[in-house]
């Protein structure tokens, strides 16, 4: 059938009216979300939601921005350069302690307790045997708090172990060169170090003092949103989380399928990438309400108080004031 110009315009207009009435987000202009990420596993859901098209289907265009540390990522959230980010809670708690109200915690992505830990060589078989040894760790990180906690629980004084500030990417080389006797790190550095000859994992996050009582690791990941962005785009945040938790379901239920795309982000081998995915417990959207209101948040409060005792922050904020359950 030959279409006249009038028939063509009428058809397009009718199609547009149906699309608007049905409100499929993909038919309308996508909302751009500036996301702060890295190769750390806490960012896997956001990356997969983007690469697998889940965000696009939800009407979200994600602008992926990479940061080397949680602190730099949170600085970008504070300045407005990032809208949504996954971050280690330690950096978020430090800002909370200063009264920063620019962000809210909206989800808990996973529990990564088995892919972060303290590794040793040279026959060291207990924390007490670290006395007089050099331990490399990135300061103000979850691994740093794990080291401080383990040393304290073992009855060692802080000055009996030399704890050195080593950037995470440099830890494998420092360990291999013998510049340090032990290293505390998270994946992918965790995987690289534990594969070195003579290295053993002395403790992981499941040995952390708050893990048994509240299932809280030294620096659990949290998903945060910039409050100004959320107030302006509440439906977009809900749509984002819907796509985000489609990705966590993929990670949990089909790890082999998820591992392939993630290797482009992490540069890990297929074997190591699959191990990293399986090494975390991926939370669902249905679990969020309980996590954000129950014992888990009590654990984060205790974690803040523990950070104060280890002189990592000056005071413990009231963590629940930063929790927003309205989007899940």
PDB file of C-alpha atoms in Angstrom:
ATOM      1  CA  UNK A   1       0.000   0.000   0.000  1.00  0.00           C
ATOM      2  CA  UNK A   2       1.244   3.463  -0.891  1.00  0.00           C
ATOM      3  CA  UNK A   3       1.083   5.914   2.035  1.00  0.00           C
ATOM      4  CA  UNK A   4       0.351   9.563   1.495  1.00  0.00           C
ATOM      5  CA  UNK A   5       2.166  12.165   3.604  1.00  0.00           C
ATOM      6  CA  UNK A   6      -1.070  12.837   5.539  1.00  0.00           C
ATOM      7  CA  UNK A   7      -1.629   9.131   6.288  1.00  0.00           C
ATOM      8  CA  UNK A   8       2.007   8.765   7.351  1.00  0.00           C
ATOM      9  CA  UNK A   9       1.847  11.682   9.780  1.00  0.00           C
ATOM     10  CA  UNK A  10      -1.464  10.461  11.174  1.00  0.00           C
ATOM     11  CA  UNK A  11       0.032   6.991  11.758  1.00  0.00           C
ATOM     12  CA  UNK A  12       3.085   8.393  13.531  1.00  0.00           C
ATOM     13  CA  UNK A  13       0.933  10.667  15.700  1.00  0.00           C
ATOM     14  CA  UNK A  14      -1.339   7.768  16.644  1.00  0.00           C
ATOM     15  CA  UNK A  15       1.635   5.583  17.511  1.00  0.00           C
ATOM     16  CA  UNK A  16       3.110   8.343  19.640  1.00  0.00           C
ATOM     17  CA  UNK A  17      -0.187   8.797  21.489  1.00  0.00           C
ATOM     18  CA  UNK A  18      -0.308   5.088  22.319  1.00  0.00           C
ATOM     19  CA  UNK A  19       3.293   5.121  23.514  1.00  0.00           C
ATOM     20  CA  UNK A  20       2.709   8.070  25.830  1.00  0.00           C
ATOM     21  CA  UNK A  21      -0.536   6.631  27.151  1.00  0.00           C
ATOM     22  CA  UNK A  22       1.135   3.285  27.850  1.00  0.00           C
ATOM     23  CA  UNK A  23       4.134   5.058  29.379  1.00  0.00           C
ATOM     24  CA  UNK A  24       6.868   2.630  28.287  1.00  0.00           C
ATOM     25  CA  UNK A  25       9.954   4.426  29.610  1.00  0.00           C
ATOM     26  CA  UNK A  26      12.069   3.298  26.674  1.00  0.00           C
ATOM     27  CA  UNK A  27       9.739   5.220  24.313  1.00  0.00           C
ATOM     28  CA  UNK A  28      10.371   8.426  26.206  1.00  0.00           C
ATOM     29  CA  UNK A  29      13.569  10.327  26.843  1.00  0.00           C
ATOM     30  CA  UNK A  30      15.887   8.284  29.067  1.00  0.00           C
ATOM     31  CA  UNK A  31      16.947   9.645  32.445  1.00  0.00           C
ATOM     32  CA  UNK A  32      20.712   9.897  32.702  1.00  0.00           C
ATOM     33  CA  UNK A  33      22.269   8.564  35.885  1.00  0.00           C
ATOM     34  CA  UNK A  34      25.906   9.344  36.615  1.00  0.00           C
ATOM     35  CA  UNK A  35      27.256   6.266  38.371  1.00  0.00           C
ATOM     36  CA  UNK A  36      30.486   6.013  40.359  1.00  0.00           C
ATOM     37  CA  UNK A  37      32.118   2.629  39.848  1.00  0.00           C
ATOM     38  CA  UNK A  38      35.288   0.547  39.734  1.00  0.00           C
ATOM     39  CA  UNK A  39      36.345  -3.051  39.081  1.00  0.00           C
ATOM     40  CA  UNK A  40      35.402  -4.056  42.646  1.00  0.00           C
ATOM     41  CA  UNK A  41      32.643  -6.674  42.865  1.00  0.00           C
ATOM     42  CA  UNK A  42      30.248  -4.292  44.616  1.00  0.00           C
ATOM     43  CA  UNK A  43      29.843  -2.601  41.232  1.00  0.00           C
ATOM     44  CA  UNK A  44      29.015  -5.777  39.316  1.00  0.00           C
ATOM     45  CA  UNK A  45      25.222  -5.251  39.462  1.00  0.00           C
ATOM     46  CA  UNK A  46      25.424  -1.723  38.073  1.00  0.00           C
ATOM     47  CA  UNK A  47      27.815  -2.820  35.321  1.00  0.00           C
ATOM     48  CA  UNK A  48      25.701  -5.822  34.324  1.00  0.00           C
ATOM     49  CA  UNK A  49      22.484  -3.809  34.450  1.00  0.00           C
ATOM     50  CA  UNK A  50      24.134  -1.495  31.928  1.00  0.00           C
ATOM     51  CA  UNK A  51      25.789  -4.051  29.624  1.00  0.00           C
ATOM     52  CA  UNK A  52      22.849  -6.482  29.630  1.00  0.00           C
ATOM     53  CA  UNK A  53      20.394  -3.726  28.717  1.00  0.00           C
ATOM     54  CA  UNK A  54      18.354  -3.851  31.925  1.00  0.00           C
ATOM     55  CA  UNK A  55      18.817  -0.133  32.569  1.00  0.00           C
ATOM     56  CA  UNK A  56      17.955   0.787  29.009  1.00  0.00           C
ATOM     57  CA  UNK A  57      14.733  -1.192  29.278  1.00  0.00           C
ATOM     58  CA  UNK A  58      13.934   0.742  32.467  1.00  0.00           C
ATOM     59  CA  UNK A  59      14.438   4.076  30.711  1.00  0.00           C
ATOM     60  CA  UNK A  60      17.822   4.775  32.296  1.00  0.00           C
ATOM     61  CA  UNK A  61      21.004   5.837  30.529  1.00  0.00           C
ATOM     62  CA  UNK A  62      23.972   5.186  32.808  1.00  0.00           C
ATOM     63  CA  UNK A  63      27.105   7.316  32.590  1.00  0.00           C
ATOM     64  CA  UNK A  64      29.757   5.043  34.126  1.00  0.00           C
ATOM     65  CA  UNK A  65      32.552   6.917  35.893  1.00  0.00           C
ATOM     66  CA  UNK A  66      35.505   5.039  37.413  1.00  0.00           C
ATOM     67  CA  UNK A  67      37.139   5.925  40.732  1.00  0.00           C
ATOM     68  CA  UNK A  68      40.127   4.325  42.445  1.00  0.00           C
ATOM     69  CA  UNK A  69      38.796   4.634  45.987  1.00  0.00           C
ATOM     70  CA  UNK A  70      35.498   4.880  47.824  1.00  0.00           C
ATOM     71  CA  UNK A  71      36.577   8.208  49.310  1.00  0.00           C
ATOM     72  CA  UNK A  72      37.115   9.787  45.886  1.00  0.00           C
ATOM     73  CA  UNK A  73      33.808   8.341  44.719  1.00  0.00           C
ATOM     74  CA  UNK A  74      31.974   9.791  47.696  1.00  0.00           C
ATOM     75  CA  UNK A  75      33.629  13.150  47.110  1.00  0.00           C
ATOM     76  CA  UNK A  76      32.076  13.095  43.641  1.00  0.00           C
ATOM     77  CA  UNK A  77      28.664  12.302  45.151  1.00  0.00           C
ATOM     78  CA  UNK A  78      29.066  15.221  47.561  1.00  0.00           C
ATOM     79  CA  UNK A  79      29.994  17.615  44.766  1.00  0.00           C
ATOM     80  CA  UNK A  80      27.166  16.503  42.474  1.00  0.00           C
ATOM     81  CA  UNK A  81      29.383  14.775  39.944  1.00  0.00           C
ATOM     82  CA  UNK A  82      27.840  11.358  40.685  1.00  0.00           C
ATOM     83  CA  UNK A  83      24.161  10.518  41.270  1.00  0.00           C
ATOM     84  CA  UNK A  84      24.302   6.882  42.374  1.00  0.00           C
ATOM     85  CA  UNK A  85      27.273   4.879  43.604  1.00  0.00           C
ATOM     86  CA  UNK A  86      28.247   1.765  45.441  1.00  0.00           C
ATOM     87  CA  UNK A  87      30.717   2.523  48.211  1.00  0.00           C
ATOM     88  CA  UNK A  88      32.380   0.883  51.153  1.00  0.00           C
ATOM     89  CA  UNK A  89      30.492   1.963  54.257  1.00  0.00           C
ATOM     90  CA  UNK A  90      33.651   3.266  55.964  1.00  0.00           C
ATOM     91  CA  UNK A  91      33.871   6.241  53.608  1.00  0.00           C
ATOM     92  CA  UNK A  92      30.148   6.890  53.989  1.00  0.00           C
ATOM     93  CA  UNK A  93      30.368   6.689  57.789  1.00  0.00           C
ATOM     94  CA  UNK A  94      33.241   9.176  57.804  1.00  0.00           C
ATOM     95  CA  UNK A  95      31.028  11.674  55.961  1.00  0.00           C
ATOM     96  CA  UNK A  96      28.048  10.897  58.194  1.00  0.00           C
ATOM     97  CA  UNK A  97      30.235  11.602  61.229  1.00  0.00           C
ATOM     98  CA  UNK A  98      30.846  15.073  59.799  1.00  0.00           C
ATOM     99  CA  UNK A  99      27.108  15.631  59.370  1.00  0.00           C
ATOM    100  CA  UNK A 100      27.044  15.399  55.569  1.00  0.00           C
ATOM    101  CA  UNK A 101      23.435  15.034  54.442  1.00  0.00           C
ATOM    102  CA  UNK A 102      23.930  15.040  50.686  1.00  0.00           C
ATOM    103  CA  UNK A 103      23.356  11.306  50.267  1.00  0.00           C
ATOM    104  CA  UNK A 104      21.180   8.413  51.449  1.00  0.00           C
ATOM    105  CA  UNK A 105      21.766   4.654  51.642  1.00  0.00           C
ATOM    106  CA  UNK A 106      19.119   2.957  49.486  1.00  0.00           C
ATOM    107  CA  UNK A 107      20.269  -0.667  49.158  1.00  0.00           C
ATOM    108  CA  UNK A 108      22.727  -3.354  50.266  1.00  0.00           C
ATOM    109  CA  UNK A 109      24.109  -5.161  47.190  1.00  0.00           C
ATOM    110  CA  UNK A 110      25.914  -8.161  48.681  1.00  0.00           C
ATOM    111  CA  UNK A 111      28.019  -9.743  51.384  1.00  0.00           C
ATOM    112  CA  UNK A 112      31.604 -10.227  50.210  1.00  0.00           C
ATOM    113  CA  UNK A 113      33.053 -11.751  53.383  1.00  0.00           C
ATOM    114  CA  UNK A 114      34.928 -14.543  51.631  1.00  0.00           C
ATOM    115  CA  UNK A 115      36.824 -12.463  49.058  1.00  0.00           C
ATOM    116  CA  UNK A 116      38.607 -10.082  51.428  1.00  0.00           C
ATOM    117  CA  UNK A 117      41.117 -11.134  54.004  1.00  0.00           C
ATOM    118  CA  UNK A 118      44.552 -11.160  55.577  1.00  0.00           C
ATOM    119  CA  UNK A 119      47.213 -13.233  53.819  1.00  0.00           C
ATOM    120  CA  UNK A 120      50.617 -14.228  55.194  1.00  0.00           C
ATOM    121  CA  UNK A 121      53.783 -16.033  54.220  1.00  0.00           C
ATOM    122  CA  UNK A 122      56.890 -17.251  56.007  1.00  0.00           C
ATOM    123  CA  UNK A 123      55.208 -19.842  58.189  1.00  0.00           C
ATOM    124  CA  UNK A 124      52.996 -17.415  60.105  1.00  0.00           C
ATOM    125  CA  UNK A 125      50.056 -19.459  61.401  1.00  0.00           C
ATOM    126  CA  UNK A 126      48.304 -17.147  63.856  1.00  0.00           C
ATOM    127  CA  UNK A 127      47.592 -13.474  64.405  1.00  0.00           C
ATOM    128  CA  UNK A 128      49.864 -13.537  67.480  1.00  0.00           C
ATOM    129  CA  UNK A 129      52.759 -14.517  65.214  1.00  0.00           C
ATOM    130  CA  UNK A 130      52.410 -11.200  63.381  1.00  0.00           C
ATOM    131  CA  UNK A 131      54.268  -9.581  66.270  1.00  0.00           C
ATOM    132  CA  UNK A 132      57.267  -7.770  64.814  1.00  0.00           C
ATOM    133  CA  UNK A 133      56.031  -8.298  61.241  1.00  0.00           C
ATOM    134  CA  UNK A 134      55.082  -5.808  58.512  1.00  0.00           C
ATOM    135  CA  UNK A 135      51.487  -5.838  57.310  1.00  0.00           C
ATOM    136  CA  UNK A 136      50.541  -3.959  54.160  1.00  0.00           C
ATOM    137  CA  UNK A 137      47.014  -2.614  53.793  1.00  0.00           C
ATOM    138  CA  UNK A 138      45.249   0.366  52.276  1.00  0.00           C
ATOM    139  CA  UNK A 139      44.467   2.773  55.105  1.00  0.00           C
ATOM    140  CA  UNK A 140      40.877   3.882  55.800  1.00  0.00           C
ATOM    141  CA  UNK A 141      39.525   0.788  54.063  1.00  0.00           C
ATOM    142  CA  UNK A 142      37.550  -2.242  55.173  1.00  0.00           C
ATOM    143  CA  UNK A 143      40.722  -4.337  55.051  1.00  0.00           C
ATOM    144  CA  UNK A 144      42.432  -1.825  57.362  1.00  0.00           C
ATOM    145  CA  UNK A 145      39.656  -2.174  59.929  1.00  0.00           C
ATOM    146  CA  UNK A 146      39.873  -5.978  59.644  1.00  0.00           C
ATOM    147  CA  UNK A 147      43.586  -5.835  60.479  1.00  0.00           C
ATOM    148  CA  UNK A 148      43.034  -3.523  63.456  1.00  0.00           C
ATOM    149  CA  UNK A 149      40.227  -5.736  64.726  1.00  0.00           C
ATOM    150  CA  UNK A 150      42.237  -8.955  64.391  1.00  0.00           C
ATOM    151  CA  UNK A 151      45.256  -7.443  66.134  1.00  0.00           C
ATOM    152  CA  UNK A 152      43.120  -6.197  69.017  1.00  0.00           C
ATOM    153  CA  UNK A 153      41.289  -9.529  69.416  1.00  0.00           C
ATOM    154  CA  UNK A 154      44.634 -11.357  69.480  1.00  0.00           C
ATOM    155  CA  UNK A 155      45.763  -9.257  72.433  1.00  0.00           C
ATOM    156  CA  UNK A 156      48.558  -7.543  70.527  1.00  0.00           C
ATOM    157  CA  UNK A 157      49.352  -3.894  71.126  1.00  0.00           C
ATOM    158  CA  UNK A 158      49.179  -1.586  68.086  1.00  0.00           C
ATOM    159  CA  UNK A 159      52.916  -0.884  68.198  1.00  0.00           C
ATOM    160  CA  UNK A 160      53.779  -4.588  68.196  1.00  0.00           C
ATOM    161  CA  UNK A 161      52.792  -4.920  64.531  1.00  0.00           C
ATOM    162  CA  UNK A 162      53.996  -2.541  61.816  1.00  0.00           C
ATOM    163  CA  UNK A 163      50.954  -1.689  59.691  1.00  0.00           C
ATOM    164  CA  UNK A 164      51.964   0.061  56.457  1.00  0.00           C
ATOM    165  CA  UNK A 165      49.738   2.081  54.125  1.00  0.00           C
ATOM    166  CA  UNK A 166      50.017   0.467  50.675  1.00  0.00           C
ATOM    167  CA  UNK A 167      47.623   1.313  47.808  1.00  0.00           C
ATOM    168  CA  UNK A 168      45.562  -1.759  46.910  1.00  0.00           C
ATOM    169  CA  UNK A 169      46.951  -2.189  43.355  1.00  0.00           C
ATOM    170  CA  UNK A 170      50.517  -2.236  44.751  1.00  0.00           C
ATOM    171  CA  UNK A 171      49.922  -4.892  47.406  1.00  0.00           C
ATOM    172  CA  UNK A 172      50.575  -7.989  45.208  1.00  0.00           C
ATOM    173  CA  UNK A 173      53.965  -6.658  44.079  1.00  0.00           C
ATOM    174  CA  UNK A 174      54.937  -5.610  47.613  1.00  0.00           C
ATOM    175  CA  UNK A 175      54.051  -9.064  48.908  1.00  0.00           C
ATOM    176  CA  UNK A 176      55.890 -10.836  46.102  1.00  0.00           C
ATOM    177  CA  UNK A 177      59.004  -8.700  46.609  1.00  0.00           C
ATOM    178  CA  UNK A 178      59.077  -9.479  50.332  1.00  0.00           C
ATOM    179  CA  UNK A 179      58.645  -5.842  51.314  1.00  0.00           C
ATOM    180  CA  UNK A 180      55.818  -6.921  53.633  1.00  0.00           C
ATOM    181  CA  UNK A 181      55.184 -10.149  55.543  1.00  0.00           C
ATOM    182  CA  UNK A 182      51.418 -10.004  55.270  1.00  0.00           C
ATOM    183  CA  UNK A 183      48.787  -8.202  53.220  1.00  0.00           C
ATOM    184  CA  UNK A 184      45.117  -7.480  53.716  1.00  0.00           C
ATOM    185  CA  UNK A 185      43.185  -6.924  50.506  1.00  0.00           C
ATOM    186  CA  UNK A 186      39.953  -7.493  48.621  1.00  0.00           C
ATOM    187  CA  UNK A 187      39.381  -9.037  45.199  1.00  0.00           C
ATOM    188  CA  UNK A 188      40.978  -8.787  42.635  1.00  0.00           C
ATOM    189  CA  UNK A 189      44.167  -8.145  44.673  1.00  0.00           C
ATOM    190  CA  UNK A 190      43.009 -10.774  47.183  1.00  0.00           C
ATOM    191  CA  UNK A 191      42.981 -13.406  44.428  1.00  0.00           C
ATOM    192  CA  UNK A 192      46.344 -12.322  43.029  1.00  0.00           C
ATOM    193  CA  UNK A 193      48.113 -12.449  46.407  1.00  0.00           C
ATOM    194  CA  UNK A 194      46.694 -15.749  47.627  1.00  0.00           C
ATOM    195  CA  UNK A 195      47.979 -17.455  44.462  1.00  0.00           C
ATOM    196  CA  UNK A 196      51.584 -16.516  45.213  1.00  0.00           C
ATOM    197  CA  UNK A 197      53.841 -19.398  46.343  1.00  0.00           C
ATOM    198  CA  UNK A 198      53.949 -19.895  50.098  1.00  0.00           C
ATOM    199  CA  UNK A 199      51.002 -17.568  50.787  1.00  0.00           C
ATOM    200  CA  UNK A 200      48.032 -18.631  52.905  1.00  0.00           C
ATOM    201  CA  UNK A 201      44.832 -16.881  53.973  1.00  0.00           C
ATOM    202  CA  UNK A 202      45.107 -16.364  57.726  1.00  0.00           C
ATOM    203  CA  UNK A 203      41.679 -14.767  58.172  1.00  0.00           C
ATOM    204  CA  UNK A 204      38.839 -13.417  56.066  1.00  0.00           C
ATOM    205  CA  UNK A 205      35.936 -11.121  56.895  1.00  0.00           C
ATOM    206  CA  UNK A 206      34.000 -13.918  58.579  1.00  0.00           C
ATOM    207  CA  UNK A 207      36.492 -13.633  61.458  1.00  0.00           C
ATOM    208  CA  UNK A 208      35.577  -9.972  62.000  1.00  0.00           C
ATOM    209  CA  UNK A 209      34.110  -9.303  65.455  1.00  0.00           C
ATOM    210  CA  UNK A 210      30.715  -8.067  64.173  1.00  0.00           C
ATOM    211  CA  UNK A 211      30.194 -10.775  61.580  1.00  0.00           C
ATOM    212  CA  UNK A 212      28.844 -13.472  63.859  1.00  0.00           C
ATOM    213  CA  UNK A 213      26.402 -11.183  65.661  1.00  0.00           C
ATOM    214  CA  UNK A 214      25.119  -9.021  62.790  1.00  0.00           C
ATOM    215  CA  UNK A 215      26.547 -10.474  59.558  1.00  0.00           C
ATOM    216  CA  UNK A 216      28.369  -7.176  59.103  1.00  0.00           C
ATOM    217  CA  UNK A 217      31.821  -7.259  57.534  1.00  0.00           C
ATOM    218  CA  UNK A 218      34.511  -4.609  58.241  1.00  0.00           C
ATOM    219  CA  UNK A 219      33.381  -2.428  55.371  1.00  0.00           C
ATOM    220  CA  UNK A 220      30.218  -3.701  53.719  1.00  0.00           C
ATOM    221  CA  UNK A 221      29.115  -2.187  50.448  1.00  0.00           C
ATOM    222  CA  UNK A 222      26.126   0.112  50.324  1.00  0.00           C
ATOM    223  CA  UNK A 223      24.362   1.698  47.370  1.00  0.00           C
ATOM    224  CA  UNK A 224      23.900   5.424  47.869  1.00  0.00           C
ATOM    225  CA  UNK A 225      22.000   8.100  46.004  1.00  0.00           C
ATOM    226  CA  UNK A 226      22.557  11.831  45.989  1.00  0.00           C
ATOM    227  CA  UNK A 227      19.536  13.235  47.830  1.00  0.00           C
ATOM    228  CA  UNK A 228      19.024  16.165  45.466  1.00  0.00           C
ATOM    229  CA  UNK A 229      18.889  13.767  42.509  1.00  0.00           C
ATOM    230  CA  UNK A 230      16.488  11.397  44.305  1.00  0.00           C
ATOM    231  CA  UNK A 231      14.141  14.212  45.299  1.00  0.00           C
ATOM    232  CA  UNK A 232      13.974  15.409  41.690  1.00  0.00           C
ATOM    233  CA  UNK A 233      13.792  11.927  40.096  1.00  0.00           C
ATOM    234  CA  UNK A 234      12.134   9.485  42.543  1.00  0.00           C
ATOM    235  CA  UNK A 235      10.578   7.313  39.824  1.00  0.00           C
ATOM    236  CA  UNK A 236      13.895   7.089  38.003  1.00  0.00           C
ATOM    237  CA  UNK A 237      15.592   5.857  41.192  1.00  0.00           C
ATOM    238  CA  UNK A 238      12.910   3.175  41.585  1.00  0.00           C
ATOM    239  CA  UNK A 239      13.349   2.166  37.947  1.00  0.00           C
ATOM    240  CA  UNK A 240      17.121   2.075  38.440  1.00  0.00           C
ATOM    241  CA  UNK A 241      16.804  -0.277  41.415  1.00  0.00           C
ATOM    242  CA  UNK A 242      14.416  -2.545  39.529  1.00  0.00           C
ATOM    243  CA  UNK A 243      17.045  -3.010  36.808  1.00  0.00           C
ATOM    244  CA  UNK A 244      19.835  -3.203  39.377  1.00  0.00           C
ATOM    245  CA  UNK A 245      18.233  -6.119  41.182  1.00  0.00           C
ATOM    246  CA  UNK A 246      17.618  -7.931  37.915  1.00  0.00           C
ATOM    247  CA  UNK A 247      21.404  -7.931  37.705  1.00  0.00           C
ATOM    248  CA  UNK A 248      21.895  -9.219  41.262  1.00  0.00           C
ATOM    249  CA  UNK A 249      19.506 -12.059  40.415  1.00  0.00           C
ATOM    250  CA  UNK A 250      21.662 -12.882  37.391  1.00  0.00           C
ATOM    251  CA  UNK A 251      24.776 -12.887  39.572  1.00  0.00           C
ATOM    252  CA  UNK A 252      23.126 -15.128  42.146  1.00  0.00           C
ATOM    253  CA  UNK A 253      21.267 -17.562  39.879  1.00  0.00           C
ATOM    254  CA  UNK A 254      23.404 -17.653  36.724  1.00  0.00           C
ATOM    255  CA  UNK A 255      26.998 -16.840  37.776  1.00  0.00           C
ATOM    256  CA  UNK A 256      28.511 -18.444  34.677  1.00  0.00           C
ATOM    257  CA  UNK A 257      26.425 -16.185  32.436  1.00  0.00           C
ATOM    258  CA  UNK A 258      27.337 -13.096  34.480  1.00  0.00           C
ATOM    259  CA  UNK A 259      31.072 -13.822  34.610  1.00  0.00           C
ATOM    260  CA  UNK A 260      31.689 -13.364  30.870  1.00  0.00           C
ATOM    261  CA  UNK A 261      30.697  -9.692  30.537  1.00  0.00           C
ATOM    262  CA  UNK A 262      32.338  -8.827  33.867  1.00  0.00           C
ATOM    263  CA  UNK A 263      35.776  -9.955  32.680  1.00  0.00           C
ATOM    264  CA  UNK A 264      35.834  -6.882  30.432  1.00  0.00           C
ATOM    265  CA  UNK A 265      35.533  -4.713  33.540  1.00  0.00           C
ATOM    266  CA  UNK A 266      37.966  -6.572  35.793  1.00  0.00           C
ATOM    267  CA  UNK A 267      40.450  -8.196  33.364  1.00  0.00           C
ATOM    268  CA  UNK A 268      40.226 -11.349  35.489  1.00  0.00           C
ATOM    269  CA  UNK A 269      40.446 -14.785  33.915  1.00  0.00           C
ATOM    270  CA  UNK A 270      37.166 -16.627  33.437  1.00  0.00           C
ATOM    271  CA  UNK A 271      38.041 -18.914  36.358  1.00  0.00           C
ATOM    272  CA  UNK A 272      38.904 -16.055  38.734  1.00  0.00           C
ATOM    273  CA  UNK A 273      35.919 -14.009  37.632  1.00  0.00           C
ATOM    274  CA  UNK A 274      33.536 -16.862  38.314  1.00  0.00           C
ATOM    275  CA  UNK A 275      35.138 -17.406  41.725  1.00  0.00           C
ATOM    276  CA  UNK A 276      34.663 -13.713  42.566  1.00  0.00           C
ATOM    277  CA  UNK A 277      30.979 -13.826  41.601  1.00  0.00           C
ATOM    278  CA  UNK A 278      30.389 -16.997  43.592  1.00  0.00           C
ATOM    279  CA  UNK A 279      32.397 -15.643  46.520  1.00  0.00           C
ATOM    280  CA  UNK A 280      29.717 -13.094  47.367  1.00  0.00           C
ATOM    281  CA  UNK A 281      26.143 -13.517  48.568  1.00  0.00           C
ATOM    282  CA  UNK A 282      23.960 -11.377  46.298  1.00  0.00           C
ATOM    283  CA  UNK A 283      20.918  -9.838  47.964  1.00  0.00           C
ATOM    284  CA  UNK A 284      17.554  -9.546  46.221  1.00  0.00           C
ATOM    285  CA  UNK A 285      15.213  -6.578  46.128  1.00  0.00           C
ATOM    286  CA  UNK A 286      12.814  -8.509  48.384  1.00  0.00           C
ATOM    287  CA  UNK A 287      15.520  -8.718  51.069  1.00  0.00           C
ATOM    288  CA  UNK A 288      16.165  -4.980  51.167  1.00  0.00           C
ATOM    289  CA  UNK A 289      13.384  -3.938  53.542  1.00  0.00           C
ATOM    290  CA  UNK A 290      14.620  -6.351  56.208  1.00  0.00           C
ATOM    291  CA  UNK A 291      18.265  -5.422  55.674  1.00  0.00           C
ATOM    292  CA  UNK A 292      17.604  -1.694  55.845  1.00  0.00           C
ATOM    293  CA  UNK A 293      15.445  -1.829  58.962  1.00  0.00           C
ATOM    294  CA  UNK A 294      16.650  -4.751  61.075  1.00  0.00           C
ATOM    295  CA  UNK A 295      19.741  -6.105  62.834  1.00  0.00           C
ATOM    296  CA  UNK A 296      21.924  -5.271  59.847  1.00  0.00           C
ATOM    297  CA  UNK A 297      21.551  -1.535  60.451  1.00  0.00           C
ATOM    298  CA  UNK A 298      22.202  -2.143  64.154  1.00  0.00           C
ATOM    299  CA  UNK A 299      25.421  -3.809  62.996  1.00  0.00           C
ATOM    300  CA  UNK A 300      26.360  -0.767  60.928  1.00  0.00           C
ATOM    301  CA  UNK A 301      25.802   1.368  64.024  1.00  0.00           C
ATOM    302  CA  UNK A 302      28.123  -0.879  66.026  1.00  0.00           C
ATOM    303  CA  UNK A 303      30.610  -0.695  63.163  1.00  0.00           C
ATOM    304  CA  UNK A 304      30.581   3.108  63.416  1.00  0.00           C
ATOM    305  CA  UNK A 305      31.281   2.839  67.137  1.00  0.00           C
ATOM    306  CA  UNK A 306      34.100   0.379  66.474  1.00  0.00           C
ATOM    307  CA  UNK A 307      35.639   2.819  64.003  1.00  0.00           C
ATOM    308  CA  UNK A 308      35.642   5.432  66.759  1.00  0.00           C
ATOM    309  CA  UNK A 309      37.400   3.043  69.136  1.00  0.00           C
ATOM    310  CA  UNK A 310      40.103   2.432  66.512  1.00  0.00           C
ATOM    311  CA  UNK A 311      40.413   6.192  65.914  1.00  0.00           C
ATOM    312  CA  UNK A 312      39.264   5.922  62.303  1.00  0.00           C
ATOM    313  CA  UNK A 313      36.475   8.496  62.761  1.00  0.00           C
ATOM    314  CA  UNK A 314      35.912  11.080  65.486  1.00  0.00           C
ATOM    315  CA  UNK A 315      32.346  10.189  66.448  1.00  0.00           C
ATOM    316  CA  UNK A 316      29.665   7.643  65.628  1.00  0.00           C
ATOM    317  CA  UNK A 317      26.767   9.065  63.587  1.00  0.00           C
ATOM    318  CA  UNK A 318      23.201   7.798  63.985  1.00  0.00           C
ATOM    319  CA  UNK A 319      23.290   5.609  60.882  1.00  0.00           C
ATOM    320  CA  UNK A 320      19.515   5.177  60.507  1.00  0.00           C
ATOM    321  CA  UNK A 321      19.215   8.890  59.694  1.00  0.00           C
ATOM    322  CA  UNK A 322      20.896   8.132  56.350  1.00  0.00           C
ATOM    323  CA  UNK A 323      18.747   5.085  55.480  1.00  0.00           C
ATOM    324  CA  UNK A 324      15.984   5.568  52.885  1.00  0.00           C
ATOM    325  CA  UNK A 325      13.724   2.578  52.192  1.00  0.00           C
ATOM    326  CA  UNK A 326      11.247   4.426  49.984  1.00  0.00           C
ATOM    327  CA  UNK A 327      12.745   3.236  46.686  1.00  0.00           C
ATOM    328  CA  UNK A 328      12.699  -0.526  47.282  1.00  0.00           C
TER     329      UNK A 328
END
